[in-house]
Short mmCIF file of C-alpha atoms in Angstrom, two decimals:
data_model
loop_
_atom_site.label_atom_id
_atom_site.label_comp_id
_atom_site.label_asym_id
_atom_site.label_seq_id
_atom_site.Cartn_x
_atom_site.Cartn_y
_atom_site.Cartn_z
CA MET A 1 -7.56 -43.32 23.75
CA LYS A 2 -5.75 -45.03 20.50
CA PHE A 3 -7.86 -43.02 17.78
CA LEU A 4 -6.20 -39.24 20.19
CA VAL A 5 -3.19 -40.32 19.66
CA ARG A 6 -2.89 -41.47 15.98
CA PHE A 7 -4.63 -38.10 15.52
CA VAL A 8 -2.34 -36.23 17.64
CA GLY A 9 0.42 -38.17 15.54
CA ILE A 10 -1.48 -37.35 11.94
CA SER A 11 -1.91 -33.71 13.15
CA MET A 12 2.06 -33.21 13.63
CA ILE A 13 2.90 -34.58 10.96
CA ILE A 14 0.96 -32.22 8.95
CA VAL A 15 2.37 -29.48 10.59
CA ALA A 16 5.82 -30.48 10.44
CA LEU A 17 5.29 -31.13 6.77
CA TYR A 18 3.51 -27.75 6.23
CA ASN A 19 5.98 -25.96 7.06
CA LEU A 20 8.78 -27.94 5.17
CA TRP A 21 6.61 -26.68 2.02
CA VAL A 22 6.49 -22.74 3.07
CA VAL A 23 10.18 -23.19 3.13
CA ILE A 24 10.77 -25.04 0.20
CA ASP A 25 12.19 -23.04 -2.95
CA VAL A 26 12.44 -19.78 -1.29
CA PRO A 27 15.01 -17.16 -2.52
CA PRO A 28 18.40 -17.18 -0.80
CA THR A 29 19.49 -13.92 -0.28
CA TYR A 30 22.90 -14.86 -2.68
CA LYS A 31 20.24 -15.15 -5.62
CA VAL A 32 18.54 -12.62 -5.56
CA LEU A 33 19.33 -8.83 -7.89
CA ALA A 34 19.25 -6.74 -4.77
CA THR A 35 20.58 -3.38 -6.52
CA SER A 36 20.32 -2.10 -10.04
CA ALA A 37 22.44 0.59 -11.54
CA VAL A 38 20.67 4.89 -11.10
CA GLU A 39 21.62 5.75 -14.11
CA ALA A 40 23.11 9.71 -14.70
CA ASN A 41 20.44 10.98 -16.24
CA SER A 42 17.63 9.72 -13.51
CA ILE A 43 19.74 12.33 -10.52
CA VAL A 44 18.17 15.34 -10.86
CA SER A 45 19.33 18.01 -8.56
CA ALA A 46 18.22 22.06 -7.90
CA GLY A 47 19.83 24.94 -6.16
CA VAL A 48 23.58 24.79 -4.99
CA ASP A 49 25.33 23.66 -2.04
CA SER A 50 24.89 26.52 0.76
CA GLY A 51 25.51 24.31 3.20
CA LYS A 52 22.23 25.08 4.83
CA GLY A 53 20.96 21.53 3.82
CA ASN A 54 19.07 19.59 1.12
CA LEU A 55 15.85 18.11 0.92
CA LEU A 56 16.81 14.76 -1.76
CA GLY A 57 13.81 12.17 -2.36
CA ILE A 58 14.98 8.51 -3.64
CA GLN A 59 12.54 6.62 -5.35
CA PRO A 60 13.74 3.66 -6.64
CA ALA A 61 12.07 1.62 -9.07
CA LEU A 62 10.35 -0.78 -6.70
CA GLN A 63 9.45 -5.35 -7.88
CA PRO A 64 8.30 -7.65 -5.69
CA ILE A 65 11.78 -9.52 -5.89
CA HIS A 66 13.38 -6.54 -4.30
CA TYR A 67 10.60 -7.56 -0.96
CA ALA A 68 12.56 -11.50 -1.29
CA ASN A 69 14.55 -10.38 1.85
CA LYS A 70 16.00 -7.64 4.01
CA VAL A 71 19.34 -7.52 2.64
CA THR A 72 17.35 -7.50 -0.93
CA LEU A 73 15.51 -4.39 0.30
CA ARG A 74 18.28 -3.08 1.93
CA ASP A 75 21.18 -3.21 -0.24
CA ASN A 76 18.57 -1.43 -3.14
CA LEU A 77 17.74 1.34 -1.51
CA ARG A 78 21.13 1.63 -0.74
CA SER A 79 22.76 1.86 -4.41
CA TYR A 80 20.37 4.84 -4.66
CA MET A 81 22.08 6.32 -1.08
CA GLN A 82 25.48 5.59 -2.80
CA ALA A 83 25.10 7.34 -5.70
CA ALA A 84 23.20 10.17 -4.47
CA ARG A 85 27.27 10.58 -2.26
CA ALA A 86 28.87 9.84 -5.18
CA ARG A 87 27.05 12.94 -6.65
CA GLY A 88 27.55 15.05 -3.65
CA LEU A 89 24.78 15.16 -2.34
CA ILE A 90 24.84 13.51 0.92
CA THR A 91 25.42 15.71 4.15
CA PRO A 92 25.16 15.97 7.61
CA LYS A 93 22.16 18.11 6.85
CA THR A 94 20.45 16.27 4.32
CA ILE A 95 17.24 14.99 4.89
CA VAL A 96 15.78 12.18 2.17
CA VAL A 97 12.82 11.32 2.13
CA PHE A 98 11.46 7.63 0.86
CA PRO A 99 7.59 6.86 -1.46
CA GLU A 100 4.29 6.07 0.97
CA TYR A 101 3.95 1.72 1.73
CA ILE A 102 7.53 1.77 0.95
CA GLY A 103 8.07 -1.10 4.15
CA SER A 104 4.44 -2.41 3.77
CA TRP A 105 5.54 -4.50 1.15
CA LEU A 106 7.42 -6.70 3.01
CA VAL A 107 4.09 -8.44 4.35
CA ALA A 108 5.50 -10.60 1.24
CA MET A 109 9.01 -10.96 2.56
CA GLU A 110 11.15 -14.41 2.84
CA GLN A 111 8.37 -16.35 0.31
CA LYS A 112 8.18 -19.16 -2.68
CA SER A 113 10.02 -17.59 -5.51
CA ASN A 114 6.94 -18.10 -7.40
CA VAL A 115 5.31 -15.50 -4.92
CA TYR A 116 7.64 -12.45 -6.84
CA GLU A 117 6.65 -13.85 -10.06
CA LYS A 118 2.48 -13.33 -9.98
CA ALA A 119 0.97 -11.62 -12.48
CA ASN A 120 -1.45 -9.68 -10.57
CA LEU A 121 -1.84 -8.18 -6.49
CA THR A 122 -4.33 -10.95 -5.95
CA ASP A 123 -2.77 -13.96 -6.87
CA ALA A 124 0.49 -12.90 -5.40
CA MET A 125 -1.22 -11.91 -2.16
CA THR A 126 -3.60 -15.81 -2.05
CA ALA A 127 0.08 -17.18 -2.20
CA VAL A 128 1.97 -15.07 0.66
CA ILE A 129 -1.70 -15.61 2.82
CA THR A 130 -1.61 -19.81 2.31
CA ALA A 131 2.14 -20.20 3.51
CA ASN A 132 1.28 -18.23 6.43
CA LEU A 133 -2.22 -19.26 6.88
CA PHE A 134 -2.59 -20.26 10.73
CA LYS A 135 -1.14 -16.71 11.55
CA PHE A 136 -4.14 -15.26 8.93
CA LEU A 137 -6.01 -17.36 10.61
CA VAL A 138 -5.71 -15.89 13.63
CA ALA A 139 -5.70 -12.17 12.84
CA TYR A 140 -8.82 -12.33 11.10
CA ILE A 141 -10.76 -13.56 13.80
CA THR A 142 -9.44 -11.52 16.08
CA VAL A 143 -10.16 -8.39 14.04
CA PRO A 144 -10.91 -5.18 15.69
CA ASP A 145 -14.49 -3.05 16.27
CA GLY A 146 -14.54 -1.13 13.24
CA VAL A 147 -12.83 -2.84 10.36
CA THR A 148 -14.85 -3.98 7.60
CA GLU A 149 -11.72 -5.44 5.06
CA LYS A 150 -11.12 -8.38 7.01
CA ASP A 151 -9.04 -9.98 5.23
CA LYS A 152 -6.86 -6.89 4.25
CA TYR A 153 -6.49 -6.37 7.80
CA ALA A 154 -5.35 -10.07 8.33
CA ALA A 155 -2.80 -9.77 5.69
CA PHE A 156 -0.91 -6.50 6.74
CA ALA A 157 -1.65 -7.75 10.66
CA MET A 158 -0.48 -11.52 10.57
CA LYS A 159 3.74 -10.80 9.68
CA ALA A 160 3.54 -7.18 11.21
CA LYS A 161 6.48 -8.08 13.96
CA GLN A 162 8.82 -9.22 11.44
CA ILE A 163 8.40 -6.43 8.77
CA ALA A 164 8.07 -4.10 11.71
CA GLU A 165 12.33 -5.43 12.75
CA THR A 166 12.84 -5.33 9.02
CA TYR A 167 11.64 -2.14 8.28
CA ASP A 168 13.46 -0.49 11.61
CA GLU A 169 16.86 -2.33 10.50
CA ILE A 170 17.09 -1.11 7.24
CA PHE A 171 16.17 2.53 8.48
CA SER A 172 18.29 2.24 10.52
CA GLU A 173 21.03 1.29 8.96
CA LEU A 174 20.44 3.46 6.67
CA ALA A 175 20.32 6.57 8.83
CA SER A 176 23.97 5.43 10.82
CA GLU A 177 25.83 4.70 7.95
CA PHE A 178 24.95 7.81 5.76
CA LYS A 179 24.85 10.42 8.85
CA VAL A 180 21.48 11.59 7.51
CA THR A 181 18.14 12.13 8.43
CA ILE A 182 15.79 9.92 6.49
CA VAL A 183 11.86 9.55 6.58
CA ALA A 184 11.25 6.36 5.80
CA GLY A 185 7.73 6.21 3.26
CA SER A 186 5.71 4.56 6.09
CA ILE A 187 4.21 0.74 6.51
CA VAL A 188 1.53 0.02 7.63
CA LEU A 189 1.20 -1.55 10.86
CA PRO A 190 -0.92 -2.37 14.03
CA GLU A 191 -1.01 0.14 16.80
CA PRO A 192 2.82 0.98 16.26
CA SER A 193 4.80 3.16 18.80
CA ILE A 194 8.70 3.55 20.27
CA ASN A 195 9.56 0.62 22.85
CA GLU A 196 11.98 2.37 25.84
CA MET A 197 15.44 0.83 23.65
CA GLY A 198 13.98 3.32 20.80
CA LYS A 199 12.31 0.45 19.23
CA LEU A 200 9.25 -0.21 17.09
CA LYS A 201 6.74 -1.30 19.29
CA ILE A 202 3.59 -3.17 18.15
CA GLU A 203 0.69 -4.36 19.24
CA ARG A 204 -2.24 -6.54 18.53
CA GLY A 205 -5.31 -3.54 17.50
CA LYS A 206 -6.07 -0.92 15.07
CA LEU A 207 -3.77 -1.11 11.98
CA TYR A 208 -2.09 2.70 10.94
CA ASN A 209 -0.36 4.19 8.30
CA THR A 210 2.76 4.94 9.93
CA SER A 211 6.04 7.28 8.77
CA VAL A 212 8.55 6.92 10.68
CA VAL A 213 11.98 9.59 10.66
CA TYR A 214 15.25 8.05 12.23
CA ASN A 215 18.01 10.17 13.27
CA PRO A 216 21.35 10.70 11.82
CA GLU A 217 22.70 8.23 13.91
CA GLY A 218 20.22 5.83 13.21
CA LYS A 219 17.52 6.21 16.35
CA ILE A 220 14.55 6.92 15.76
CA GLN A 221 12.93 10.50 15.97
CA GLY A 222 9.22 10.26 17.85
CA PRO A 223 6.85 11.29 17.04
CA LEU A 224 5.82 8.52 14.83
CA VAL A 225 3.40 9.59 12.13
CA LYS A 226 0.17 8.49 11.69
CA LYS A 227 -2.15 9.45 8.70
CA ILE A 228 -4.74 11.29 9.38
CA PHE A 229 -7.25 11.58 6.53
CA PRO A 230 -6.82 7.70 4.77
CA ILE A 231 -8.66 7.26 1.47
CA ASN A 232 -11.76 4.48 0.49
CA GLU A 233 -9.26 2.45 -0.65
CA GLU A 234 -7.41 2.60 2.79
CA ALA A 235 -10.52 2.90 5.27
CA GLY A 236 -12.07 0.00 5.13
CA PHE A 237 -8.45 -1.34 7.06
CA THR A 238 -7.02 0.95 8.65
CA THR A 239 -7.62 3.40 11.42
CA SER A 240 -7.45 7.71 11.64
CA GLY A 241 -4.12 8.96 12.73
CA ASP A 242 -5.00 11.64 16.32
CA VAL A 243 -5.37 15.23 13.77
CA ALA A 244 -3.72 16.65 17.29
CA GLN A 245 -0.45 15.26 15.99
CA VAL A 246 2.96 17.09 16.21
CA PRO A 247 4.47 15.85 13.16
CA VAL A 248 6.90 18.42 13.60
CA PHE A 249 11.47 16.92 14.04
CA ASN A 250 14.28 18.55 15.01
CA THR A 251 17.15 18.20 12.13
CA PRO A 252 20.34 19.63 11.34
CA SER A 253 18.91 21.95 8.82
CA GLY A 254 16.48 23.45 10.67
CA LYS A 255 12.45 22.07 11.70
CA LEU A 256 10.77 19.53 9.53
CA ALA A 257 6.79 18.54 9.45
CA VAL A 258 6.35 15.93 7.70
CA LEU A 259 2.38 14.90 6.41
CA ILE A 260 2.06 10.87 4.28
CA CYS A 261 0.43 11.38 1.31
CA ALA A 262 -3.40 13.13 1.24
CA ASP A 263 -3.13 14.52 4.78
CA SER A 264 -1.36 16.80 2.82
CA TRP A 265 -4.46 18.50 1.15
CA TYR A 266 -5.97 18.56 4.55
CA PRO A 267 -5.95 22.52 6.56
CA ALA A 268 -6.02 20.48 9.27
CA ALA A 269 -2.91 18.75 9.21
CA TYR A 270 -1.28 21.37 9.54
CA THR A 271 -2.83 23.66 12.15
CA LYS A 272 -0.60 21.82 15.06
CA LEU A 273 2.40 22.01 12.65
CA GLY A 274 3.62 26.06 14.62
CA THR A 275 6.08 28.52 13.33
CA ASP A 276 9.71 28.33 12.31
CA ILE A 277 9.11 25.20 9.98
CA LYS A 278 11.27 24.95 7.17
CA MET A 279 10.22 22.38 5.79
CA ILE A 280 7.83 19.56 5.12
CA ALA A 281 7.58 16.19 3.52
CA VAL A 282 4.96 13.65 2.00
CA PRO A 283 5.14 10.73 1.39
CA SER A 284 2.68 9.39 -1.52
CA LEU A 285 1.62 6.54 -3.30
CA GLY A 286 1.03 8.10 -6.19
CA ALA A 287 -1.43 7.87 -9.27
CA VAL A 288 -0.71 6.55 -12.92
CA ASP A 289 -1.08 8.81 -15.80
CA SER A 290 -4.38 7.25 -16.88
CA VAL A 291 -5.52 8.90 -13.30
CA TRP A 292 -2.85 11.93 -13.57
CA ASN A 293 -4.62 13.28 -16.57
CA ALA A 294 -7.89 12.13 -15.63
CA PRO A 295 -10.76 14.48 -14.70
CA TRP A 296 -10.62 14.85 -10.40
CA ASN A 297 -13.73 13.63 -8.36
CA GLY A 298 -12.73 15.58 -5.94
CA TYR A 299 -11.66 14.67 -1.96
CA ASN A 300 -11.41 10.86 -1.28
CA GLY A 301 -12.56 9.53 2.07
CA PHE A 302 -13.22 12.82 3.67
CA LYS A 303 -15.33 15.62 2.99
CA ALA A 304 -13.65 18.20 0.79
CA PRO A 305 -12.67 21.71 3.14
CA ASN A 306 -14.19 25.08 3.10
CA ASP A 307 -11.49 26.29 1.29
CA VAL A 308 -11.72 23.86 -1.86
CA ASP A 309 -14.15 25.30 -4.55
CA THR A 310 -16.11 22.23 -5.34
CA SER A 311 -16.42 23.05 -8.34
CA ASP A 312 -13.39 22.17 -9.90
CA TYR A 313 -14.65 18.86 -10.04
CA GLU A 314 -14.32 16.65 -12.97
CA LYS A 315 -13.39 20.69 -14.64
CA ILE A 316 -9.94 19.84 -13.71
CA THR A 317 -7.00 17.36 -13.29
CA GLU A 318 -5.99 14.63 -10.90
CA GLY A 319 -2.07 16.38 -11.66
CA GLU A 320 -3.63 20.05 -11.22
CA ALA A 321 -5.53 19.27 -8.13
CA TRP A 322 -2.67 18.20 -6.59
CA GLN A 323 -0.67 21.62 -7.64
CA LYS A 324 -3.84 23.45 -6.43
CA TYR A 325 -5.37 21.60 -3.03
CA SER A 326 -1.65 19.92 -1.30
CA MET A 327 1.50 20.71 -0.13
CA GLY A 328 2.81 23.41 -2.30
CA PRO A 329 -0.28 26.37 -1.57
CA ARG A 330 -1.05 24.87 2.10
CA SER A 331 2.47 24.48 3.03
CA VAL A 332 3.04 28.44 1.56
CA ASN A 333 0.12 29.24 3.44
CA ALA A 334 2.24 27.52 6.63
CA GLY A 335 4.52 29.73 6.04
CA ILE A 336 6.66 26.48 5.00
CA ALA A 337 9.45 27.50 2.66
CA TYR A 338 10.46 24.42 0.98
CA GLY A 339 8.63 20.97 -0.05
CA MET A 340 9.42 17.40 -1.31
CA ASN A 341 6.58 15.49 -2.14
CA VAL A 342 7.66 11.85 -3.06
CA PHE A 343 5.64 9.16 -5.19
CA PHE A 344 6.32 5.59 -5.51
CA THR A 345 7.16 3.69 -8.39
CA GLY A 346 8.30 0.49 -9.73
CA ASN A 347 6.00 -2.13 -10.96
CA MET A 348 4.13 -4.73 -8.24
CA TRP A 349 2.37 -7.28 -9.28
CA GLY A 350 1.11 -5.19 -12.40
CA LYS A 351 0.67 -2.23 -10.35
CA LYS A 352 2.78 0.06 -11.83
CA ALA A 353 2.88 3.38 -10.31
CA GLU A 354 4.18 5.99 -12.32
CA GLY A 355 6.59 7.79 -9.56
CA ARG A 356 6.50 11.19 -9.51
CA VAL A 357 7.89 14.76 -6.92
CA ILE A 358 6.51 17.76 -7.00
CA VAL A 359 8.87 19.97 -5.10
CA LEU A 360 8.41 23.62 -3.43
CA ASP A 361 11.12 26.51 -3.36
CA GLN A 362 9.88 29.15 -1.15
CA ASN A 363 6.76 29.96 -3.75
CA ASP A 364 7.71 28.69 -6.66
CA LEU A 365 6.26 24.58 -7.08
CA SER A 366 7.29 22.63 -10.47
CA VAL A 367 6.32 18.86 -10.57
CA LEU A 368 8.19 16.15 -12.25
CA THR A 369 7.67 14.15 -15.34
CA PRO A 370 7.12 10.94 -13.32
CA THR A 371 9.14 7.56 -13.62
CA THR A 372 7.60 3.84 -13.79
CA THR A 373 10.96 1.31 -14.73
CA THR A 374 13.69 3.56 -14.00
CA GLY A 375 14.62 5.10 -10.51
CA ARG A 376 15.22 8.74 -9.67
CA ILE A 377 17.05 10.96 -7.19
CA VAL A 378 15.79 14.25 -7.16
CA ASN A 379 17.64 17.31 -4.95
CA GLN A 380 17.05 20.58 -3.60
CA TRP A 381 19.12 22.20 -1.71
CA LEU A 382 18.08 24.88 0.20
CA HIS A 383 19.25 27.89 0.24
#
């Protein structure tokens, strides 16, 4: 009995010390650089305001420190919204599009300062897991069948409730404050749904790369959009969404379709969109120059559709393939006149994402040059 009492006492002390160590040196909100000025030459606008609305792509140049807490990320994104409003680019018919995975990095929120200073992603995630060891272990041992990359699954699942709530609060507040529709990039969550209060709900289960749309009142506008065709790098820990989903939203400027990154490459993703779709938003993670300008290796994760000329493999570049087989031509074929494909930009633990933007204006497709260190706002007036 004495041994048991001693063991319990020592265990409680160890747990208490561990919990104390976890919260030591977590940077307080006021010490974190939350915003950065948006340079005037980083705002690109095409067309004129005819009162029919606009697609507004926002590419914040994100770094790990921006994910230290909710206020830091929210205020960073807000600074871009404020800059757009100052230029007259925010109207009640504006649709704001953020990049893919913008919410997923919240897995690193409220960690020790040194997490945000790590040189590479592996070291950073190791530090995050160490500080959330019990949650990680629970997630790891409850991995659903079919998941092959259990460590990645557990890393995203262990703080899912916290990051879902934070993501929901940030984009709800921004949509409500600026009175716009927001396509909130995407976030990886387990079995996400919308609860009876209109908030994001998660349950233990499979992970989905999910995009959430917020209306001008700051409320989630269903349905949630779940990525249908995850690429090889995602397939080991995320699950494919239902190809029968209908990711179409009524907005003040017309019907909007939303497809996540690779989904825009597949005709099957367009079949449920129906007719009278005015515009499409595609949040993407993107590729660095060395990939964008390199020979295209072909479809990633799933078989190429029948309308793809596979002789293009290794003949055209990755960038040329984006223009030939993704949002641009496929949207035109689906009768969609306008579109914007917004790529992630910034430097996340040495992973430098070069944020391009692809813009569809009826039959005219244009690709903006990449940006890594400077954030950017891209506006397209609808007509």
